[in-house]
């Protein structure tokens, strides 16, 4: 990590909580302002020997003088550098949304004739893009239970270029053994990308476990306030260079400076926020297991979770998302939507306020996943007819439990 301010060069040895606040942040040389500046300019002046009409015409656009915001911007670049410090990555590309990061990754690294493997349970937008859009461009896609390394091994082909996982996956909170899968894929010269949105670098750092690429929807926990969209792709400089040229310059995935500034502001409280809501989620999950209307609680921090030992191995905390099966989905869903005092009935996760939403197996099957009989059986084993997904916020867990007790009466 490079620091322009000699007073901050020692920061590389500090703990991640401190890095989240100080990495790459220096006082403004003209005003001595401590908070990072926001640079809104799209264009930057340059000398004739520094510029090019295309991002491809520059050897490394991140090392060049700032030229055009579609390639890189001072505020966005600072966000990228600060995220690299937390994820132990060499480089990063911040994007306009989490889906911009995913689509930019796939379209930059894959071409006609290549083979992609994705998890059979993942974010709906990822599943739909991979299964409905990529085949139009001649990219073969396999839907596999990536939580089983043997299943992935059996699905590998000579043209497999990338395996994409979520851990924990949305919404069933299954885990993937990143280290084990990475070892397998490196032996076959296949890249591994890990969507770590549910974990954040507070909980799991996939690159340190062998993943080649890490994806985050910055909209969620890293921003943490539900007021801005963003995404990021992190990895080695060699991998990020073509992705930046394609996704940033050609696909128009660039993040705005104002959004980057807001995300950085949220990121500075990431560690205390995540620790607080993870502690609350564990307390609430334990309480939910004792409730008569709750048939099953899916949460990696519970001993009842079938991957509890793996969770302890690769997660520093167990996350802020809980999924639960209930005995009367229609009734409980309606109560969450109309009677909740604290939980907002809304999509998304990772906000400062707690959110809840019902996710029905039949709805997912018809609109998103289009299960094979085997996949549906496996999904139903965890989800039953569906789950209520809770995203725990920063409220007192006692107040959240009181609200849940009313809704689950």
PDB file of C-alpha atoms in Angstrom, residues 63-261:
ATOM      1  CA  UNK A  63      -1.320   5.011 -12.841  1.00  0.00           C
ATOM      2  CA  UNK A  64      -1.879   7.677 -15.490  1.00  0.00           C
ATOM      3  CA  UNK A  65      -2.924  11.260 -14.691  1.00  0.00           C
ATOM      4  CA  UNK A  66      -6.676  11.535 -14.268  1.00  0.00           C
ATOM      5  CA  UNK A  67      -8.179  12.123 -17.705  1.00  0.00           C
ATOM      6  CA  UNK A  68     -11.850  11.183 -17.887  1.00  0.00           C
ATOM      7  CA  UNK A  69     -14.300  10.044 -15.216  1.00  0.00           C
ATOM      8  CA  UNK A  70     -15.505   7.120 -17.329  1.00  0.00           C
ATOM      9  CA  UNK A  71     -12.084   5.525 -16.760  1.00  0.00           C
ATOM     10  CA  UNK A  72     -11.243   6.769 -13.285  1.00  0.00           C
ATOM     11  CA  UNK A  73     -11.910   9.695 -10.962  1.00  0.00           C
ATOM     12  CA  UNK A  74      -9.949  10.898  -7.891  1.00  0.00           C
ATOM     13  CA  UNK A  75     -12.804  10.271  -5.445  1.00  0.00           C
ATOM     14  CA  UNK A  76     -13.719   6.917  -6.956  1.00  0.00           C
ATOM     15  CA  UNK A  77     -10.065   5.891  -7.056  1.00  0.00           C
ATOM     16  CA  UNK A  78      -9.696   6.664  -3.364  1.00  0.00           C
ATOM     17  CA  UNK A  79     -12.668   4.415  -2.601  1.00  0.00           C
ATOM     18  CA  UNK A  80     -11.084   1.632  -4.667  1.00  0.00           C
ATOM     19  CA  UNK A  81      -7.761   1.951  -2.825  1.00  0.00           C
ATOM     20  CA  UNK A  82      -9.431   1.918   0.568  1.00  0.00           C
ATOM     21  CA  UNK A  83     -11.437  -1.201  -0.294  1.00  0.00           C
ATOM     22  CA  UNK A  84      -8.231  -2.879  -1.502  1.00  0.00           C
ATOM     23  CA  UNK A  85      -6.731  -2.321   1.936  1.00  0.00           C
ATOM     24  CA  UNK A  86      -9.641  -4.111   3.608  1.00  0.00           C
ATOM     25  CA  UNK A  87      -9.817  -7.035   1.153  1.00  0.00           C
ATOM     26  CA  UNK A  88      -6.043  -7.519   0.725  1.00  0.00           C
ATOM     27  CA  UNK A  89      -6.411  -6.939  -3.011  1.00  0.00           C
ATOM     28  CA  UNK A  90      -3.975  -5.333  -5.437  1.00  0.00           C
ATOM     29  CA  UNK A  91      -6.572  -3.381  -7.382  1.00  0.00           C
ATOM     30  CA  UNK A  92     -10.285  -2.653  -7.607  1.00  0.00           C
ATOM     31  CA  UNK A  93     -12.873  -1.251  -9.978  1.00  0.00           C
ATOM     32  CA  UNK A  94     -15.837   0.499  -8.376  1.00  0.00           C
ATOM     33  CA  UNK A  95     -19.030   0.314 -10.429  1.00  0.00           C
ATOM     34  CA  UNK A  96     -22.418   1.985 -10.577  1.00  0.00           C
ATOM     35  CA  UNK A  97     -24.185  -0.958  -8.884  1.00  0.00           C
ATOM     36  CA  UNK A  98     -23.598  -4.499  -7.714  1.00  0.00           C
ATOM     37  CA  UNK A  99     -25.109  -5.836 -10.944  1.00  0.00           C
ATOM     38  CA  UNK A 100     -22.787  -3.590 -12.951  1.00  0.00           C
ATOM     39  CA  UNK A 101     -19.903  -5.310 -11.169  1.00  0.00           C
ATOM     40  CA  UNK A 102     -21.279  -8.786 -11.954  1.00  0.00           C
ATOM     41  CA  UNK A 103     -22.154  -8.103 -15.600  1.00  0.00           C
ATOM     42  CA  UNK A 104     -18.858  -6.265 -16.085  1.00  0.00           C
ATOM     43  CA  UNK A 105     -16.946  -9.201 -14.647  1.00  0.00           C
ATOM     44  CA  UNK A 106     -18.692 -11.819 -16.781  1.00  0.00           C
ATOM     45  CA  UNK A 107     -18.593  -9.856 -20.037  1.00  0.00           C
ATOM     46  CA  UNK A 108     -14.964  -8.834 -19.544  1.00  0.00           C
ATOM     47  CA  UNK A 109     -13.568 -12.281 -18.782  1.00  0.00           C
ATOM     48  CA  UNK A 110     -15.840 -14.548 -20.850  1.00  0.00           C
ATOM     49  CA  UNK A 111     -16.328 -14.891 -24.590  1.00  0.00           C
ATOM     50  CA  UNK A 112     -18.245 -17.154 -26.963  1.00  0.00           C
ATOM     51  CA  UNK A 113     -17.272 -20.770 -26.381  1.00  0.00           C
ATOM     52  CA  UNK A 114     -16.338 -20.285 -22.722  1.00  0.00           C
ATOM     53  CA  UNK A 115     -18.028 -22.083 -19.840  1.00  0.00           C
ATOM     54  CA  UNK A 116     -19.209 -20.445 -16.597  1.00  0.00           C
ATOM     55  CA  UNK A 117     -20.317 -22.209 -13.413  1.00  0.00           C
ATOM     56  CA  UNK A 118     -22.541 -20.351 -10.951  1.00  0.00           C
ATOM     57  CA  UNK A 119     -24.263 -21.334  -7.744  1.00  0.00           C
ATOM     58  CA  UNK A 120     -27.754 -22.790  -8.027  1.00  0.00           C
ATOM     59  CA  UNK A 121     -28.853 -20.383  -5.283  1.00  0.00           C
ATOM     60  CA  UNK A 122     -27.686 -16.803  -5.646  1.00  0.00           C
ATOM     61  CA  UNK A 123     -28.893 -13.242  -6.091  1.00  0.00           C
ATOM     62  CA  UNK A 124     -31.797 -13.229  -8.570  1.00  0.00           C
ATOM     63  CA  UNK A 125     -30.231 -10.659 -10.890  1.00  0.00           C
ATOM     64  CA  UNK A 126     -27.042 -12.705 -11.167  1.00  0.00           C
ATOM     65  CA  UNK A 127     -28.955 -15.889 -11.885  1.00  0.00           C
ATOM     66  CA  UNK A 128     -31.122 -14.256 -14.532  1.00  0.00           C
ATOM     67  CA  UNK A 129     -28.220 -12.475 -16.244  1.00  0.00           C
ATOM     68  CA  UNK A 130     -26.123 -15.643 -16.347  1.00  0.00           C
ATOM     69  CA  UNK A 131     -28.877 -17.977 -17.536  1.00  0.00           C
ATOM     70  CA  UNK A 132     -30.878 -15.660 -19.811  1.00  0.00           C
ATOM     71  CA  UNK A 133     -28.338 -13.185 -21.227  1.00  0.00           C
ATOM     72  CA  UNK A 134     -24.951 -14.914 -21.443  1.00  0.00           C
ATOM     73  CA  UNK A 135     -26.139 -17.831 -23.615  1.00  0.00           C
ATOM     74  CA  UNK A 136     -27.162 -15.244 -26.247  1.00  0.00           C
ATOM     75  CA  UNK A 137     -23.463 -14.458 -26.599  1.00  0.00           C
ATOM     76  CA  UNK A 138     -22.405 -18.082 -26.919  1.00  0.00           C
ATOM     77  CA  UNK A 139     -21.310 -18.499 -23.308  1.00  0.00           C
ATOM     78  CA  UNK A 140     -22.206 -21.849 -21.765  1.00  0.00           C
ATOM     79  CA  UNK A 141     -23.541 -21.697 -18.197  1.00  0.00           C
ATOM     80  CA  UNK A 142     -23.905 -24.532 -15.679  1.00  0.00           C
ATOM     81  CA  UNK A 143     -25.980 -24.190 -12.507  1.00  0.00           C
ATOM     82  CA  UNK A 144     -24.281 -26.174  -9.739  1.00  0.00           C
ATOM     83  CA  UNK A 145     -24.473 -26.570  -5.985  1.00  0.00           C
ATOM     84  CA  UNK A 146     -21.145 -24.814  -5.462  1.00  0.00           C
ATOM     85  CA  UNK A 147     -21.296 -25.578  -1.759  1.00  0.00           C
ATOM     86  CA  UNK A 148     -20.253 -29.110  -2.759  1.00  0.00           C
ATOM     87  CA  UNK A 149     -16.702 -29.120  -4.127  1.00  0.00           C
ATOM     88  CA  UNK A 150     -17.215 -32.541  -5.688  1.00  0.00           C
ATOM     89  CA  UNK A 151     -20.219 -31.236  -7.646  1.00  0.00           C
ATOM     90  CA  UNK A 152     -18.098 -28.396  -9.001  1.00  0.00           C
ATOM     91  CA  UNK A 153     -15.309 -30.800  -9.911  1.00  0.00           C
ATOM     92  CA  UNK A 154     -17.743 -33.008 -11.819  1.00  0.00           C
ATOM     93  CA  UNK A 155     -19.080 -29.965 -13.708  1.00  0.00           C
ATOM     94  CA  UNK A 156     -15.679 -28.685 -14.887  1.00  0.00           C
ATOM     95  CA  UNK A 157     -15.010 -28.799 -18.624  1.00  0.00           C
ATOM     96  CA  UNK A 158     -12.041 -28.015 -20.830  1.00  0.00           C
ATOM     97  CA  UNK A 159     -13.614 -24.649 -21.668  1.00  0.00           C
ATOM     98  CA  UNK A 160     -14.501 -23.704 -18.061  1.00  0.00           C
ATOM     99  CA  UNK A 161     -13.040 -20.262 -17.399  1.00  0.00           C
ATOM    100  CA  UNK A 162     -14.784 -19.025 -14.262  1.00  0.00           C
ATOM    101  CA  UNK A 163     -16.655 -20.325 -11.212  1.00  0.00           C
ATOM    102  CA  UNK A 164     -18.769 -17.732  -9.419  1.00  0.00           C
ATOM    103  CA  UNK A 165     -19.990 -18.296  -5.864  1.00  0.00           C
ATOM    104  CA  UNK A 166     -21.863 -16.473  -3.129  1.00  0.00           C
ATOM    105  CA  UNK A 167     -20.946 -17.232   0.445  1.00  0.00           C
ATOM    106  CA  UNK A 168     -23.215 -17.058   2.328  1.00  0.00           C
ATOM    107  CA  UNK A 169     -25.663 -17.373  -0.574  1.00  0.00           C
ATOM    108  CA  UNK A 170     -28.871 -15.404  -0.913  1.00  0.00           C
ATOM    109  CA  UNK A 171     -31.337 -16.230   0.612  1.00  0.00           C
ATOM    110  CA  UNK A 172     -30.551 -19.656   2.122  1.00  0.00           C
ATOM    111  CA  UNK A 173     -27.220 -18.753   3.756  1.00  0.00           C
ATOM    112  CA  UNK A 174     -25.388 -21.824   2.502  1.00  0.00           C
ATOM    113  CA  UNK A 175     -21.619 -21.523   2.607  1.00  0.00           C
ATOM    114  CA  UNK A 176     -18.909 -22.456   0.139  1.00  0.00           C
ATOM    115  CA  UNK A 177     -15.542 -23.719   1.336  1.00  0.00           C
ATOM    116  CA  UNK A 178     -13.482 -21.056  -0.438  1.00  0.00           C
ATOM    117  CA  UNK A 179     -10.085 -22.541   0.314  1.00  0.00           C
ATOM    118  CA  UNK A 180     -11.032 -26.049  -0.795  1.00  0.00           C
ATOM    119  CA  UNK A 181     -12.697 -24.841  -3.987  1.00  0.00           C
ATOM    120  CA  UNK A 182      -9.797 -22.529  -4.788  1.00  0.00           C
ATOM    121  CA  UNK A 183      -7.316 -25.392  -4.507  1.00  0.00           C
ATOM    122  CA  UNK A 184      -9.395 -27.456  -6.929  1.00  0.00           C
ATOM    123  CA  UNK A 185      -9.800 -24.661  -9.486  1.00  0.00           C
ATOM    124  CA  UNK A 186      -6.167 -23.570  -9.459  1.00  0.00           C
ATOM    125  CA  UNK A 187      -5.206 -27.123 -10.454  1.00  0.00           C
ATOM    126  CA  UNK A 188      -7.468 -26.711 -13.517  1.00  0.00           C
ATOM    127  CA  UNK A 189      -6.435 -23.103 -14.291  1.00  0.00           C
ATOM    128  CA  UNK A 190      -9.983 -21.871 -13.633  1.00  0.00           C
ATOM    129  CA  UNK A 191     -10.702 -18.519 -11.973  1.00  0.00           C
ATOM    130  CA  UNK A 192     -12.786 -18.251  -8.799  1.00  0.00           C
ATOM    131  CA  UNK A 193     -14.889 -15.176  -8.085  1.00  0.00           C
ATOM    132  CA  UNK A 194     -16.650 -14.801  -4.749  1.00  0.00           C
ATOM    133  CA  UNK A 195     -19.566 -12.493  -4.051  1.00  0.00           C
ATOM    134  CA  UNK A 196     -18.898 -11.566  -0.444  1.00  0.00           C
ATOM    135  CA  UNK A 197     -21.667  -8.995  -0.061  1.00  0.00           C
ATOM    136  CA  UNK A 198     -23.304 -10.843   2.861  1.00  0.00           C
ATOM    137  CA  UNK A 199     -19.962 -11.191   4.651  1.00  0.00           C
ATOM    138  CA  UNK A 200     -18.051  -7.964   3.956  1.00  0.00           C
ATOM    139  CA  UNK A 201     -14.310  -7.931   4.736  1.00  0.00           C
ATOM    140  CA  UNK A 202     -15.213  -7.753   8.418  1.00  0.00           C
ATOM    141  CA  UNK A 203     -16.318 -11.396   8.295  1.00  0.00           C
ATOM    142  CA  UNK A 204     -14.495 -13.098   5.410  1.00  0.00           C
ATOM    143  CA  UNK A 205     -11.676 -12.012   3.074  1.00  0.00           C
ATOM    144  CA  UNK A 206     -11.911 -14.423   0.117  1.00  0.00           C
ATOM    145  CA  UNK A 207      -8.619 -13.423  -1.515  1.00  0.00           C
ATOM    146  CA  UNK A 208      -6.716 -14.548   1.568  1.00  0.00           C
ATOM    147  CA  UNK A 209      -8.452 -17.939   1.177  1.00  0.00           C
ATOM    148  CA  UNK A 210      -7.469 -18.292  -2.471  1.00  0.00           C
ATOM    149  CA  UNK A 211     -10.218 -16.583  -4.467  1.00  0.00           C
ATOM    150  CA  UNK A 212      -9.034 -14.651  -7.519  1.00  0.00           C
ATOM    151  CA  UNK A 213     -11.806 -12.044  -7.507  1.00  0.00           C
ATOM    152  CA  UNK A 214     -14.108 -10.577  -4.865  1.00  0.00           C
ATOM    153  CA  UNK A 215     -17.412  -8.879  -5.657  1.00  0.00           C
ATOM    154  CA  UNK A 216     -19.435  -6.614  -3.392  1.00  0.00           C
ATOM    155  CA  UNK A 217     -22.684  -4.802  -3.811  1.00  0.00           C
ATOM    156  CA  UNK A 218     -21.566  -1.645  -2.031  1.00  0.00           C
ATOM    157  CA  UNK A 219     -25.248  -0.715  -1.810  1.00  0.00           C
ATOM    158  CA  UNK A 220     -25.580  -3.115   1.092  1.00  0.00           C
ATOM    159  CA  UNK A 221     -23.489  -3.407   4.279  1.00  0.00           C
ATOM    160  CA  UNK A 222     -20.403  -1.479   3.167  1.00  0.00           C
ATOM    161  CA  UNK A 223     -22.390   1.689   2.522  1.00  0.00           C
ATOM    162  CA  UNK A 224     -24.791   0.632   5.246  1.00  0.00           C
ATOM    163  CA  UNK A 225     -27.364   3.412   5.026  1.00  0.00           C
ATOM    164  CA  UNK A 226     -29.609   2.426   2.122  1.00  0.00           C
ATOM    165  CA  UNK A 227     -29.095   5.691   0.248  1.00  0.00           C
ATOM    166  CA  UNK A 228     -26.724   4.950  -2.645  1.00  0.00           C
ATOM    167  CA  UNK A 229     -26.058   2.259  -5.269  1.00  0.00           C
ATOM    168  CA  UNK A 230     -22.589   0.887  -5.939  1.00  0.00           C
ATOM    169  CA  UNK A 231     -20.526  -2.214  -6.612  1.00  0.00           C
ATOM    170  CA  UNK A 232     -16.883  -3.250  -6.760  1.00  0.00           C
ATOM    171  CA  UNK A 233     -14.651  -5.888  -8.337  1.00  0.00           C
ATOM    172  CA  UNK A 234     -11.379  -6.616  -6.508  1.00  0.00           C
ATOM    173  CA  UNK A 235      -8.406  -8.750  -7.504  1.00  0.00           C
ATOM    174  CA  UNK A 236      -4.931  -8.631  -8.977  1.00  0.00           C
ATOM    175  CA  UNK A 237      -3.774  -5.777 -11.207  1.00  0.00           C
ATOM    176  CA  UNK A 238      -3.426  -8.203 -14.110  1.00  0.00           C
ATOM    177  CA  UNK A 239      -7.066  -9.289 -13.811  1.00  0.00           C
ATOM    178  CA  UNK A 240      -8.452  -5.820 -13.170  1.00  0.00           C
ATOM    179  CA  UNK A 241      -6.772  -4.125 -16.147  1.00  0.00           C
ATOM    180  CA  UNK A 242      -8.962  -5.729 -18.868  1.00  0.00           C
ATOM    181  CA  UNK A 243     -12.033  -5.515 -16.636  1.00  0.00           C
ATOM    182  CA  UNK A 244     -11.543  -1.764 -16.164  1.00  0.00           C
ATOM    183  CA  UNK A 245     -11.083  -1.219 -19.901  1.00  0.00           C
ATOM    184  CA  UNK A 246     -14.183  -3.237 -20.760  1.00  0.00           C
ATOM    185  CA  UNK A 247     -16.626  -2.621 -17.900  1.00  0.00           C
ATOM    186  CA  UNK A 248     -15.552   0.916 -17.057  1.00  0.00           C
ATOM    187  CA  UNK A 249     -14.900   2.350 -20.496  1.00  0.00           C
ATOM    188  CA  UNK A 250     -17.056   0.276 -22.845  1.00  0.00           C
ATOM    189  CA  UNK A 251     -19.970  -0.891 -20.706  1.00  0.00           C
ATOM    190  CA  UNK A 252     -20.346   2.432 -18.906  1.00  0.00           C
ATOM    191  CA  UNK A 253     -20.265   0.914 -15.433  1.00  0.00           C
ATOM    192  CA  UNK A 254     -18.397   3.842 -13.848  1.00  0.00           C
ATOM    193  CA  UNK A 255     -19.430   4.883 -10.339  1.00  0.00           C
ATOM    194  CA  UNK A 256     -20.172   8.565  -9.807  1.00  0.00           C
ATOM    195  CA  UNK A 257     -17.927  10.626  -7.548  1.00  0.00           C
ATOM    196  CA  UNK A 258     -20.810  11.585  -5.268  1.00  0.00           C
ATOM    197  CA  UNK A 259     -21.809   7.946  -4.805  1.00  0.00           C
ATOM    198  CA  UNK A 260     -18.194   7.007  -4.071  1.00  0.00           C
ATOM    199  CA  UNK A 261     -17.979   9.724  -1.424  1.00  0.00           C
TER     200      UNK A 261
END
